Amino acid sequence: MMNSTVSGFRYARLADELEVNIREGIYRSGEKMPSLRKLHGQTGLSITTVYQAYIELEKRGVVIPRQKSGYYVKPLLGQILPPPEVEKMRPVPKKVTMNTLAYSIVEDMSNPDFLQLGGSVVMPELLPFKQLTRCMRAESMDAMKRSLMRYENPHGNAELKRQIAKRMHGQARQAITDEMVITSGCIEAVSLCLQAVGNAGDTVVVESPTYPWFLQIIEDQNKFALEIPTDPRTGIDLDQLERAVQKNAVAACLLVPNFHNPLGFEMPEEQKKALVKMMGEMTIPIIEDNIHGELYFGKARPTTLKSIDRKGLVLHCASFSKTLSPGLRVGWALPGRFADRVKRLKMNSTIASPTLNQQVVAQFLKTGAFDRHLRRLRSALKNQITNMALAIARTFPDGTRITAPQGGLTLWVELDKKVDGLKVYQEARKKKISIFPGIICSATGRYRNYIRISCGYPWSETIEKGIRSLADIIKKLI
């Protein structure tokens, strides 16, 4: 924030003014700031004074220099609003009855007339459509015929599995191609793994709040959800988890340790190790959803629970839906000691996943373009989340709290306790704005004064107008 101890200096006053402009959205995250010469001409201050102002902004963590390019607005994710508070609860297994709102939200996600702030989706323009179509066209007619006129191996295309295995160095402790099962997206991988580790009537631990479709899978498999309080910065409360699993017969944990949906946290390394050790000692499987694992905002890809596991009790699930193409529906599972069971379930449910889809992804991975694409995508998402968070801070009522995601696509927003997030959702839908009401992220009726906002689309005047409309709706409900 602005440093009052130097506010008397001309460079500090300029720095204060520029920081206010950044926080007001005049200069947006990732955008280039005016050059030294341009500010010199606009303000009449010397080049040295303008340079000192930028040095001051850099110290405050507001801008970042790029060699031979100038200064750029730095994402301010941790410096915008306080984080949501952790909900107090007494964890008990609960039968899940999912709200039918989930279906409406999914329908809205595919409706081009809606402003997409609800579904966790990436704008198509940020995905490598041209490169994927080139990979598809590169297939000869004979190869295309072989792809379309036969069943793929039930457990997945061999070349695709090899390319995925190359990308998972450090993410698993052993050779994984034999263990791997290709699935129709990450959600099928999760569903198969959850089915493999237990039976109807079992209890499954989930974070609270959690991804709504996890609850729907638990409901459809006739199981109970045991929600554990989860910190928006560090993840599931391990002390409460330990007490809960000692008190209740738990069949599995279904968790998102890296860039949780909706909270966006990355669980610290030591907590990951403690979690895997605890569950290993109790022989409780962990289903790890790592769908956002490649969408990190830091310097390195985070550690997975799978890489720590020595007992085959971590069932790792992921997909290319958030990073490459949601329409190709290519995901995978690494089910550990449950691999044979998951393979059988996969064969019984779909026989195999689409051949052509797998070949296209495999060919794209072989080109080496994926990492370059991911660097651009991560930068875009980090800027988009920052711009969204700053807009919420500017327009929503005082007392609003938001998460500071370390990766992924979403912001979790805590509103005034008098505000019903379900009513916000309903009023926003009338204006063709899609959001997530927080209440569907729990089976307990909690999070009524919360909403989830997706940041998969680049900042635009349309999004800014939509955020202002949401702010007006919320203010009328207080």
CSV table of C-alpha atoms in Angstrom, one decimal, residues 28-448:
chain,number,residue,atom,x,y,z
A,28,ARG,CA,-4.9,-3.0,-15.6
A,29,SER,CA,-2.9,-6.0,-14.5
A,30,GLY,CA,-0.3,-7.0,-17.1
A,31,GLU,CA,-0.7,-3.7,-19.0
A,32,LYS,CA,2.4,-1.6,-19.9
A,33,MET,CA,2.8,1.6,-17.9
A,34,PRO,CA,3.7,5.0,-19.6
A,35,SER,CA,7.3,5.3,-20.5
A,36,LEU,CA,9.7,7.6,-18.5
A,37,ARG,CA,9.7,10.1,-21.4
A,38,LYS,CA,5.9,10.1,-21.7
A,39,LEU,CA,5.4,10.8,-18.0
A,40,HIS,CA,8.1,13.4,-18.1
A,41,GLY,CA,6.2,15.2,-20.8
A,42,GLN,CA,2.8,14.8,-19.1
A,43,THR,CA,3.9,15.8,-15.6
A,44,GLY,CA,6.8,18.2,-16.1
A,45,LEU,CA,8.9,16.2,-13.7
A,46,SER,CA,12.4,15.2,-14.5
A,47,ILE,CA,13.2,11.8,-16.0
A,48,THR,CA,15.1,11.0,-12.8
A,49,THR,CA,12.0,11.8,-10.6
A,50,VAL,CA,9.8,9.7,-12.8
A,51,TYR,CA,12.3,6.8,-12.6
A,52,GLN,CA,12.4,7.1,-8.8
A,53,ALA,CA,8.5,6.9,-8.8
A,54,TYR,CA,8.7,3.6,-10.7
A,55,ILE,CA,11.4,2.3,-8.3
A,56,GLU,CA,9.0,3.2,-5.5
A,57,LEU,CA,6.1,1.4,-7.1
A,58,GLU,CA,8.4,-1.6,-7.7
A,59,LYS,CA,9.3,-1.7,-4.0
A,60,ARG,CA,5.6,-1.6,-3.2
A,61,GLY,CA,5.0,-4.6,-5.4
A,62,VAL,CA,2.7,-2.7,-7.8
A,63,VAL,CA,4.8,-2.8,-11.0
A,64,ILE,CA,7.5,-5.0,-12.4
A,65,PRO,CA,10.2,-4.0,-14.9
A,66,ARG,CA,10.9,-5.9,-18.1
A,67,GLN,CA,14.3,-5.6,-19.7
A,68,LYS,CA,14.3,-3.1,-22.6
A,69,SER,CA,10.5,-2.9,-22.5
A,70,GLY,CA,9.6,-0.7,-19.5
A,71,TYR,CA,7.3,-1.2,-16.5
A,72,TYR,CA,4.2,-3.3,-16.3
A,73,VAL,CA,1.4,-3.6,-13.8
A,74,LYS,CA,2.0,-6.5,-11.5
A,75,PRO,CA,-0.8,-8.8,-10.4
A,76,LEU,CA,-1.8,-7.8,-6.8
A,77,LEU,CA,-3.7,-10.9,-5.7
A,78,GLY,CA,-2.6,-10.8,-2.1
A,79,GLN,CA,-3.1,-7.1,-1.5
A,80,ILE,CA,-6.7,-6.4,-2.5
A,81,LEU,CA,-9.3,-7.5,0.2
A,82,PRO,CA,-9.2,-9.7,3.3
A,83,PRO,CA,-9.8,-13.4,2.7
A,84,PRO,CA,-13.1,-15.1,3.5
A,85,GLU,CA,-13.4,-16.4,7.0
A,86,VAL,CA,-13.3,-20.1,7.7
A,87,GLU,CA,-16.7,-21.4,8.6
A,88,LYS,CA,-17.1,-23.0,12.0
A,89,MET,CA,-18.7,-26.4,11.9
A,90,ARG,CA,-19.0,-29.8,13.6
A,91,PRO,CA,-18.1,-32.3,10.8
A,92,VAL,CA,-20.7,-35.1,10.6
A,93,PRO,CA,-21.5,-37.4,7.7
A,94,LYS,CA,-24.4,-36.1,5.7
A,95,LYS,CA,-26.6,-37.5,3.0
A,96,VAL,CA,-26.3,-35.4,-0.1
A,97,THR,CA,-29.2,-33.9,-2.0
A,98,MET,CA,-27.9,-31.7,-4.7
A,99,ASN,CA,-29.7,-28.5,-5.6
A,100,THR,CA,-31.2,-28.6,-9.1
A,101,LEU,CA,-29.6,-25.2,-9.7
A,102,ALA,CA,-26.5,-27.1,-10.8
A,103,TYR,CA,-28.3,-28.1,-14.0
A,104,SER,CA,-29.3,-24.5,-14.8
A,105,ILE,CA,-25.7,-23.3,-14.3
A,106,VAL,CA,-24.4,-25.9,-16.7
A,107,GLU,CA,-27.0,-24.9,-19.3
A,108,ASP,CA,-26.1,-21.2,-18.9
A,109,MET,CA,-22.4,-22.1,-19.5
A,110,SER,CA,-23.2,-23.1,-23.1
A,111,ASN,CA,-25.6,-20.1,-23.7
A,112,PRO,CA,-23.8,-17.5,-25.8
A,113,ASP,CA,-26.2,-14.8,-24.6
A,114,PHE,CA,-24.9,-15.0,-21.0
A,115,LEU,CA,-22.0,-13.2,-19.5
A,116,GLN,CA,-19.9,-16.2,-18.4
A,117,LEU,CA,-18.9,-15.5,-14.7
A,118,GLY,CA,-20.3,-18.8,-13.4
A,119,GLY,CA,-18.8,-21.8,-15.1
A,120,SER,CA,-15.1,-22.5,-14.6
A,121,VAL,CA,-14.2,-22.2,-18.3
A,122,VAL,CA,-11.4,-20.6,-20.3
A,123,MET,CA,-12.3,-18.3,-23.1
A,124,PRO,CA,-11.8,-20.2,-26.4
A,125,GLU,CA,-9.5,-17.5,-27.8
A,126,LEU,CA,-7.0,-18.4,-25.0
A,127,LEU,CA,-6.8,-22.0,-26.1
A,128,PRO,CA,-4.6,-23.3,-29.1
A,129,PHE,CA,-7.4,-24.0,-31.6
A,130,LYS,CA,-5.3,-23.4,-34.7
A,131,GLN,CA,-2.5,-25.8,-33.5
A,132,LEU,CA,-5.0,-28.5,-32.6
A,133,THR,CA,-6.7,-28.3,-36.0
A,134,ARG,CA,-3.3,-28.5,-37.7
A,135,CYS,CA,-2.6,-31.7,-35.7
A,136,MET,CA,-6.0,-33.0,-36.9
A,137,ARG,CA,-5.3,-32.1,-40.6
A,138,ALA,CA,-1.9,-33.8,-40.4
A,139,GLU,CA,-3.6,-37.1,-40.0
A,140,SER,CA,-3.6,-39.0,-43.4
A,141,MET,CA,-6.8,-40.4,-44.7
A,142,ASP,CA,-5.7,-44.0,-43.9
A,143,ALA,CA,-4.8,-42.9,-40.3
A,144,MET,CA,-8.1,-41.1,-40.0
A,145,LYS,CA,-9.9,-44.2,-41.2
A,146,ARG,CA,-8.1,-46.4,-38.6
A,147,SER,CA,-9.0,-43.9,-35.9
A,148,LEU,CA,-12.7,-43.6,-36.7
A,149,MET,CA,-13.4,-47.2,-37.6
A,150,ARG,CA,-12.0,-49.1,-34.6
A,151,TYR,CA,-12.2,-49.1,-30.9
A,152,GLU,CA,-9.2,-47.7,-29.0
A,153,ASN,CA,-7.5,-49.7,-26.2
A,154,PRO,CA,-10.0,-49.5,-23.3
A,155,HIS,CA,-7.3,-48.0,-21.0
A,156,GLY,CA,-6.1,-45.4,-23.5
A,157,ASN,CA,-4.0,-44.6,-26.5
A,158,ALA,CA,-0.5,-45.8,-26.0
A,159,GLU,CA,1.2,-42.6,-27.5
A,160,LEU,CA,-1.0,-40.3,-25.5
A,161,LYS,CA,-0.2,-42.1,-22.3
A,162,ARG,CA,3.5,-41.9,-23.1
A,163,GLN,CA,3.3,-38.1,-23.7
A,164,ILE,CA,1.4,-37.6,-20.5
A,165,ALA,CA,4.0,-39.7,-18.6
A,166,LYS,CA,6.7,-37.4,-20.0
A,167,ARG,CA,5.0,-34.4,-18.5
A,168,MET,CA,4.6,-36.0,-15.1
A,169,HIS,CA,8.3,-36.2,-14.0
A,170,GLY,CA,8.3,-35.5,-10.3
A,171,GLN,CA,4.5,-35.8,-10.1
A,172,ALA,CA,4.5,-39.6,-9.4
A,173,ARG,CA,6.9,-41.9,-7.7
A,174,GLN,CA,6.8,-44.8,-10.1
A,175,ALA,CA,6.4,-45.6,-13.8
A,176,ILE,CA,2.8,-44.7,-14.6
A,177,THR,CA,1.9,-45.8,-18.1
A,178,ASP,CA,0.6,-49.2,-17.1
A,179,GLU,CA,-1.4,-47.7,-14.2
A,180,MET,CA,-2.9,-44.9,-16.3
A,181,VAL,CA,-6.5,-45.0,-17.5
A,182,ILE,CA,-7.6,-42.4,-20.1
A,183,THR,CA,-11.0,-41.0,-19.3
A,184,SER,CA,-13.7,-38.6,-20.7
A,185,GLY,CA,-12.5,-35.6,-18.8
A,186,CYS,CA,-11.4,-35.3,-15.1
A,187,ILE,CA,-14.9,-35.7,-13.7
A,188,GLU,CA,-15.2,-39.2,-15.1
A,189,ALA,CA,-11.8,-40.1,-13.6
A,190,VAL,CA,-13.0,-38.8,-10.2
A,191,SER,CA,-16.3,-40.8,-10.5
A,192,LEU,CA,-14.5,-44.0,-11.5
A,193,CYS,CA,-12.0,-43.7,-8.7
A,194,LEU,CA,-14.6,-42.9,-6.1
A,195,GLN,CA,-16.6,-45.9,-7.2
A,196,ALA,CA,-13.5,-48.1,-7.1
A,197,VAL,CA,-12.6,-47.3,-3.5
A,198,GLY,CA,-15.9,-48.0,-1.8
A,199,ASN,CA,-19.6,-49.0,-1.8
A,200,ALA,CA,-23.0,-47.4,-1.3
A,201,GLY,CA,-23.4,-46.2,2.2
A,202,ASP,CA,-19.8,-45.3,2.7
A,203,THR,CA,-18.6,-41.9,4.0
A,204,VAL,CA,-16.4,-39.6,1.8
A,205,VAL,CA,-14.4,-36.7,3.2
A,206,VAL,CA,-14.5,-33.5,1.1
A,207,GLU,CA,-13.3,-30.0,1.7
A,208,SER,CA,-15.8,-27.3,2.7
A,209,PRO,CA,-16.7,-25.6,0.5
A,210,THR,CA,-16.2,-28.1,-2.3
A,211,TYR,CA,-16.8,-28.5,-6.1
A,212,PRO,CA,-20.6,-29.1,-6.5
A,213,TRP,CA,-20.2,-32.0,-8.9
A,214,PHE,CA,-18.2,-33.9,-6.3
A,215,LEU,CA,-21.3,-33.7,-4.2
A,216,GLN,CA,-23.5,-34.9,-7.1
A,217,ILE,CA,-21.2,-37.9,-7.7
A,218,ILE,CA,-21.4,-38.8,-4.0
A,219,GLU,CA,-25.2,-38.5,-4.1
A,220,ASP,CA,-25.5,-40.7,-7.2
A,221,GLN,CA,-23.3,-43.3,-5.7
A,222,ASN,CA,-25.5,-43.3,-2.6
A,223,LYS,CA,-22.7,-42.2,-0.2
A,224,PHE,CA,-22.4,-39.7,2.6
A,225,ALA,CA,-20.3,-36.5,2.5
A,226,LEU,CA,-18.2,-35.5,5.5
A,227,GLU,CA,-17.3,-31.9,5.1
A,228,ILE,CA,-14.2,-30.6,6.8
A,229,PRO,CA,-13.5,-26.8,7.4
A,230,THR,CA,-11.0,-25.5,4.8
A,231,ASP,CA,-8.8,-22.4,5.0
A,232,PRO,CA,-8.9,-20.3,1.8
A,233,ARG,CA,-5.1,-19.9,2.0
A,234,THR,CA,-3.8,-23.3,3.2
A,235,GLY,CA,-6.5,-25.9,2.7
A,236,ILE,CA,-8.2,-28.5,4.7
A,237,ASP,CA,-7.9,-28.4,8.5
A,238,LEU,CA,-5.8,-31.4,9.3
A,239,ASP,CA,-6.6,-31.4,13.0
A,240,GLN,CA,-10.3,-31.5,12.4
A,241,LEU,CA,-9.7,-34.1,9.6
A,242,GLU,CA,-7.8,-36.4,12.0
A,243,ARG,CA,-10.5,-36.1,14.7
A,244,ALA,CA,-13.3,-36.8,12.1
A,245,VAL,CA,-11.7,-39.9,10.6
A,246,GLN,CA,-11.0,-41.3,14.1
A,247,LYS,CA,-14.7,-40.8,15.0
A,248,ASN,CA,-16.2,-41.9,11.7
A,249,ALA,CA,-15.7,-44.9,9.4
A,250,VAL,CA,-14.3,-43.1,6.3
A,251,ALA,CA,-13.9,-44.9,3.0
A,252,ALA,CA,-12.0,-42.2,1.1
A,253,CYS,CA,-11.0,-38.5,0.9
A,254,LEU,CA,-11.9,-36.5,-2.3
A,255,LEU,CA,-9.6,-33.4,-2.3
A,256,VAL,CA,-8.2,-30.7,-4.5
A,257,PRO,CA,-4.8,-29.7,-2.9
A,258,ASN,CA,-3.6,-27.6,-5.8
A,259,PHE,CA,-5.7,-24.5,-6.8
A,260,HIS,CA,-8.9,-25.7,-5.2
A,261,ASN,CA,-12.2,-24.9,-6.8
A,262,PRO,CA,-13.6,-22.6,-5.5
A,263,LEU,CA,-11.0,-21.4,-3.0
A,264,GLY,CA,-7.9,-21.3,-5.2
A,265,PHE,CA,-5.3,-22.2,-2.5
A,266,GLU,CA,-2.2,-24.4,-3.0
A,267,MET,CA,-1.8,-26.6,0.1
A,268,PRO,CA,1.7,-26.1,1.6
A,269,GLU,CA,4.2,-28.8,1.1
A,270,GLU,CA,4.5,-29.8,4.7
A,271,GLN,CA,0.7,-30.1,5.0
A,272,LYS,CA,0.6,-32.3,1.9
A,273,LYS,CA,3.2,-34.7,3.5
A,274,ALA,CA,1.3,-34.7,6.8
A,275,LEU,CA,-2.0,-35.5,5.0
A,276,VAL,CA,-0.6,-38.4,3.0
A,277,LYS,CA,1.2,-39.8,6.0
A,278,MET,CA,-2.0,-39.6,8.1
A,279,MET,CA,-4.2,-41.2,5.6
A,280,GLY,CA,-1.6,-43.8,4.8
A,281,GLU,CA,-1.4,-44.9,8.4
A,282,MET,CA,-5.2,-45.4,8.5
A,283,THR,CA,-5.2,-47.0,5.0
A,284,ILE,CA,-7.7,-44.4,3.7
A,285,PRO,CA,-7.4,-43.7,0.0
A,286,ILE,CA,-7.2,-40.1,-1.3
A,287,ILE,CA,-8.7,-39.1,-4.6
A,288,GLU,CA,-6.6,-36.1,-5.8
A,289,ASP,CA,-8.2,-33.9,-8.4
A,290,ASN,CA,-5.4,-32.0,-10.1
A,291,ILE,CA,-7.2,-30.5,-13.0
A,292,HIS,CA,-5.8,-27.0,-12.3
A,293,GLY,CA,-2.3,-28.3,-11.5
A,294,GLU,CA,-0.7,-26.7,-14.6
A,295,LEU,CA,-2.4,-23.3,-14.0
A,296,TYR,CA,0.0,-22.1,-11.3
A,297,PHE,CA,0.8,-18.4,-10.8
A,298,GLY,CA,4.1,-19.0,-9.1
A,299,LYS,CA,7.5,-20.0,-10.5
A,300,ALA,CA,7.1,-23.8,-10.4
A,301,ARG,CA,4.5,-26.5,-10.8
A,302,PRO,CA,3.3,-27.6,-7.3
A,303,THR,CA,3.9,-31.0,-5.8
A,304,THR,CA,1.1,-33.5,-6.0
A,305,LEU,CA,-0.1,-35.9,-3.3
A,306,LYS,CA,0.7,-38.7,-5.8
A,307,SER,CA,4.4,-37.8,-5.7
A,308,ILE,CA,4.5,-38.3,-2.0
A,309,ASP,CA,2.4,-41.5,-1.9
A,310,ARG,CA,4.4,-44.7,-1.2
A,311,LYS,CA,1.5,-47.0,-0.6
A,312,GLY,CA,-0.6,-46.7,-3.8
A,313,LEU,CA,-3.4,-45.0,-1.8
A,314,VAL,CA,-3.5,-41.7,-3.8
A,315,LEU,CA,-5.7,-41.9,-6.9
A,316,HIS,CA,-4.6,-39.0,-9.1
A,317,CYS,CA,-7.1,-37.4,-11.6
A,318,ALA,CA,-6.5,-34.7,-14.2
A,319,SER,CA,-7.4,-33.6,-17.7
A,320,PHE,CA,-6.7,-31.2,-20.5
A,321,SER,CA,-10.1,-29.5,-20.3
A,322,LYS,CA,-8.9,-26.3,-18.6
A,323,THR,CA,-5.6,-26.1,-20.5
A,324,LEU,CA,-6.1,-27.3,-24.0
A,325,SER,CA,-9.7,-28.2,-25.0
A,326,PRO,CA,-12.8,-28.8,-23.0
A,327,GLY,CA,-14.6,-30.3,-26.1
A,328,LEU,CA,-12.0,-33.1,-26.6
A,329,ARG,CA,-12.8,-34.5,-23.2
A,330,VAL,CA,-9.4,-36.1,-22.6
A,331,GLY,CA,-8.6,-36.8,-19.0
A,332,TRP,CA,-6.8,-39.5,-17.1
A,333,ALA,CA,-6.5,-41.3,-13.8
A,334,LEU,CA,-3.6,-42.8,-11.9
A,335,PRO,CA,-5.4,-45.1,-9.5
A,336,GLY,CA,-2.5,-46.7,-7.6
A,337,ARG,CA,-3.4,-50.0,-6.0
A,338,PHE,CA,-7.0,-49.6,-7.4
A,339,ALA,CA,-5.9,-49.5,-11.1
A,340,ASP,CA,-7.4,-52.9,-11.9
A,341,ARG,CA,-10.7,-51.9,-10.4
A,342,VAL,CA,-10.8,-48.6,-12.3
A,343,LYS,CA,-9.9,-50.3,-15.6
A,344,ARG,CA,-12.8,-52.7,-15.2
A,345,LEU,CA,-15.2,-49.9,-14.3
A,346,LYS,CA,-14.0,-47.9,-17.3
A,347,MET,CA,-14.5,-50.8,-19.6
A,348,ASN,CA,-18.0,-51.6,-18.2
A,349,SER,CA,-19.1,-47.9,-18.6
A,350,THR,CA,-17.8,-46.9,-22.0
A,351,ILE,CA,-15.5,-49.6,-23.3
A,352,ALA,CA,-13.0,-47.0,-24.5
A,353,SER,CA,-12.5,-43.2,-24.9
A,354,PRO,CA,-12.7,-41.7,-28.4
A,355,THR,CA,-9.6,-42.6,-30.5
A,356,LEU,CA,-9.4,-39.4,-32.7
A,357,ASN,CA,-9.5,-37.1,-29.6
A,358,GLN,CA,-6.7,-38.9,-27.9
A,359,GLN,CA,-4.5,-38.9,-31.1
A,360,VAL,CA,-5.0,-35.2,-31.6
A,361,VAL,CA,-3.9,-34.4,-28.0
A,362,ALA,CA,-1.0,-36.8,-28.3
A,363,GLN,CA,0.2,-35.1,-31.6
A,364,PHE,CA,-0.1,-31.7,-30.0
A,365,LEU,CA,2.0,-32.7,-27.0
A,366,LYS,CA,4.6,-34.1,-29.4
A,367,THR,CA,5.0,-30.7,-31.1
A,368,GLY,CA,6.4,-29.2,-27.9
A,369,ALA,CA,4.0,-26.3,-28.1
A,370,PHE,CA,2.1,-27.1,-25.0
A,371,ASP,CA,4.6,-25.4,-22.5
A,372,ARG,CA,4.7,-22.2,-24.6
A,373,HIS,CA,0.9,-22.1,-24.6
A,374,LEU,CA,0.7,-22.7,-20.9
A,375,ARG,CA,3.1,-19.8,-20.1
A,376,ARG,CA,0.8,-17.5,-22.0
A,377,LEU,CA,-2.3,-19.0,-20.5
A,378,ARG,CA,-1.0,-18.7,-16.9
A,379,SER,CA,0.0,-15.1,-17.4
A,380,ALA,CA,-3.5,-14.2,-18.9
A,381,LEU,CA,-5.4,-16.0,-16.1
A,382,LYS,CA,-3.3,-14.3,-13.4
A,383,ASN,CA,-4.0,-10.9,-14.9
A,384,GLN,CA,-7.7,-11.7,-15.4
A,385,ILE,CA,-8.2,-12.7,-11.8
A,386,THR,CA,-6.3,-9.6,-10.5
A,387,ASN,CA,-8.5,-7.3,-12.7
A,388,MET,CA,-11.6,-9.1,-11.5
A,389,ALA,CA,-10.6,-8.8,-7.9
A,390,LEU,CA,-9.8,-5.1,-8.2
A,391,ALA,CA,-13.1,-4.5,-9.8
A,392,ILE,CA,-14.9,-6.3,-7.0
A,393,ALA,CA,-12.9,-4.2,-4.4
A,394,ARG,CA,-13.9,-1.0,-6.2
A,395,THR,CA,-17.6,-1.7,-6.7
A,396,PHE,CA,-18.9,-4.2,-4.1
A,397,PRO,CA,-20.0,-3.0,-0.7
A,398,ASP,CA,-17.6,-2.5,2.2
A,399,GLY,CA,-17.0,-5.7,4.1
A,400,THR,CA,-16.7,-7.9,1.0
A,401,ARG,CA,-14.0,-10.5,1.3
A,402,ILE,CA,-12.3,-12.4,-1.6
A,403,THR,CA,-9.8,-15.1,-2.0
A,404,ALA,CA,-6.3,-14.6,-3.4
A,405,PRO,CA,-5.9,-17.6,-5.7
A,406,GLN,CA,-2.4,-19.1,-6.3
A,407,GLY,CA,-3.6,-20.6,-9.5
A,408,GLY,CA,-6.7,-21.8,-11.4
A,409,LEU,CA,-9.7,-19.8,-12.6
A,410,THR,CA,-12.0,-18.7,-9.8
A,411,LEU,CA,-12.6,-16.2,-7.0
A,412,TRP,CA,-14.6,-17.1,-3.9
A,413,VAL,CA,-16.5,-14.0,-2.6
A,414,GLU,CA,-17.9,-13.6,0.9
A,415,LEU,CA,-20.7,-11.0,1.0
A,416,ASP,CA,-22.5,-9.3,3.9
A,417,LYS,CA,-24.3,-11.9,6.0
A,418,LYS,CA,-27.6,-10.2,5.1
A,419,VAL,CA,-27.1,-11.0,1.5
A,420,ASP,CA,-28.5,-14.2,0.1
A,421,GLY,CA,-26.2,-15.4,-2.7
A,422,LEU,CA,-29.1,-17.4,-4.2
A,423,LYS,CA,-31.0,-14.2,-4.7
A,424,VAL,CA,-28.0,-12.6,-6.2
A,425,TYR,CA,-27.8,-15.5,-8.6
A,426,GLN,CA,-31.5,-15.3,-9.5
A,427,GLU,CA,-31.4,-11.5,-10.1
A,428,ALA,CA,-28.1,-11.8,-12.1
A,429,ARG,CA,-29.6,-14.5,-14.3
A,430,LYS,CA,-32.5,-12.1,-15.2
A,431,LYS,CA,-29.8,-9.8,-16.5
A,432,LYS,CA,-28.1,-12.7,-18.4
A,433,ILE,CA,-25.1,-12.8,-16.0
A,434,SER,CA,-24.1,-16.3,-14.9
A,435,ILE,CA,-22.5,-16.8,-11.4
A,436,PHE,CA,-22.3,-19.6,-8.8
A,437,PRO,CA,-24.3,-19.2,-5.6
A,438,GLY,CA,-22.1,-20.5,-2.8
A,439,ILE,CA,-24.9,-22.6,-1.3
A,440,ILE,CA,-24.4,-25.4,-3.9
A,441,CYS,CA,-20.8,-25.9,-2.8
A,442,SER,CA,-22.0,-27.6,0.4
A,443,ALA,CA,-24.5,-30.3,1.4
A,444,THR,CA,-25.0,-28.5,4.7
A,445,GLY,CA,-26.8,-25.3,3.7
A,446,ARG,CA,-23.7,-23.2,4.4
A,447,TYR,CA,-22.2,-20.5,2.3
A,448,ARG,CA,-25.6,-18.7,1.7
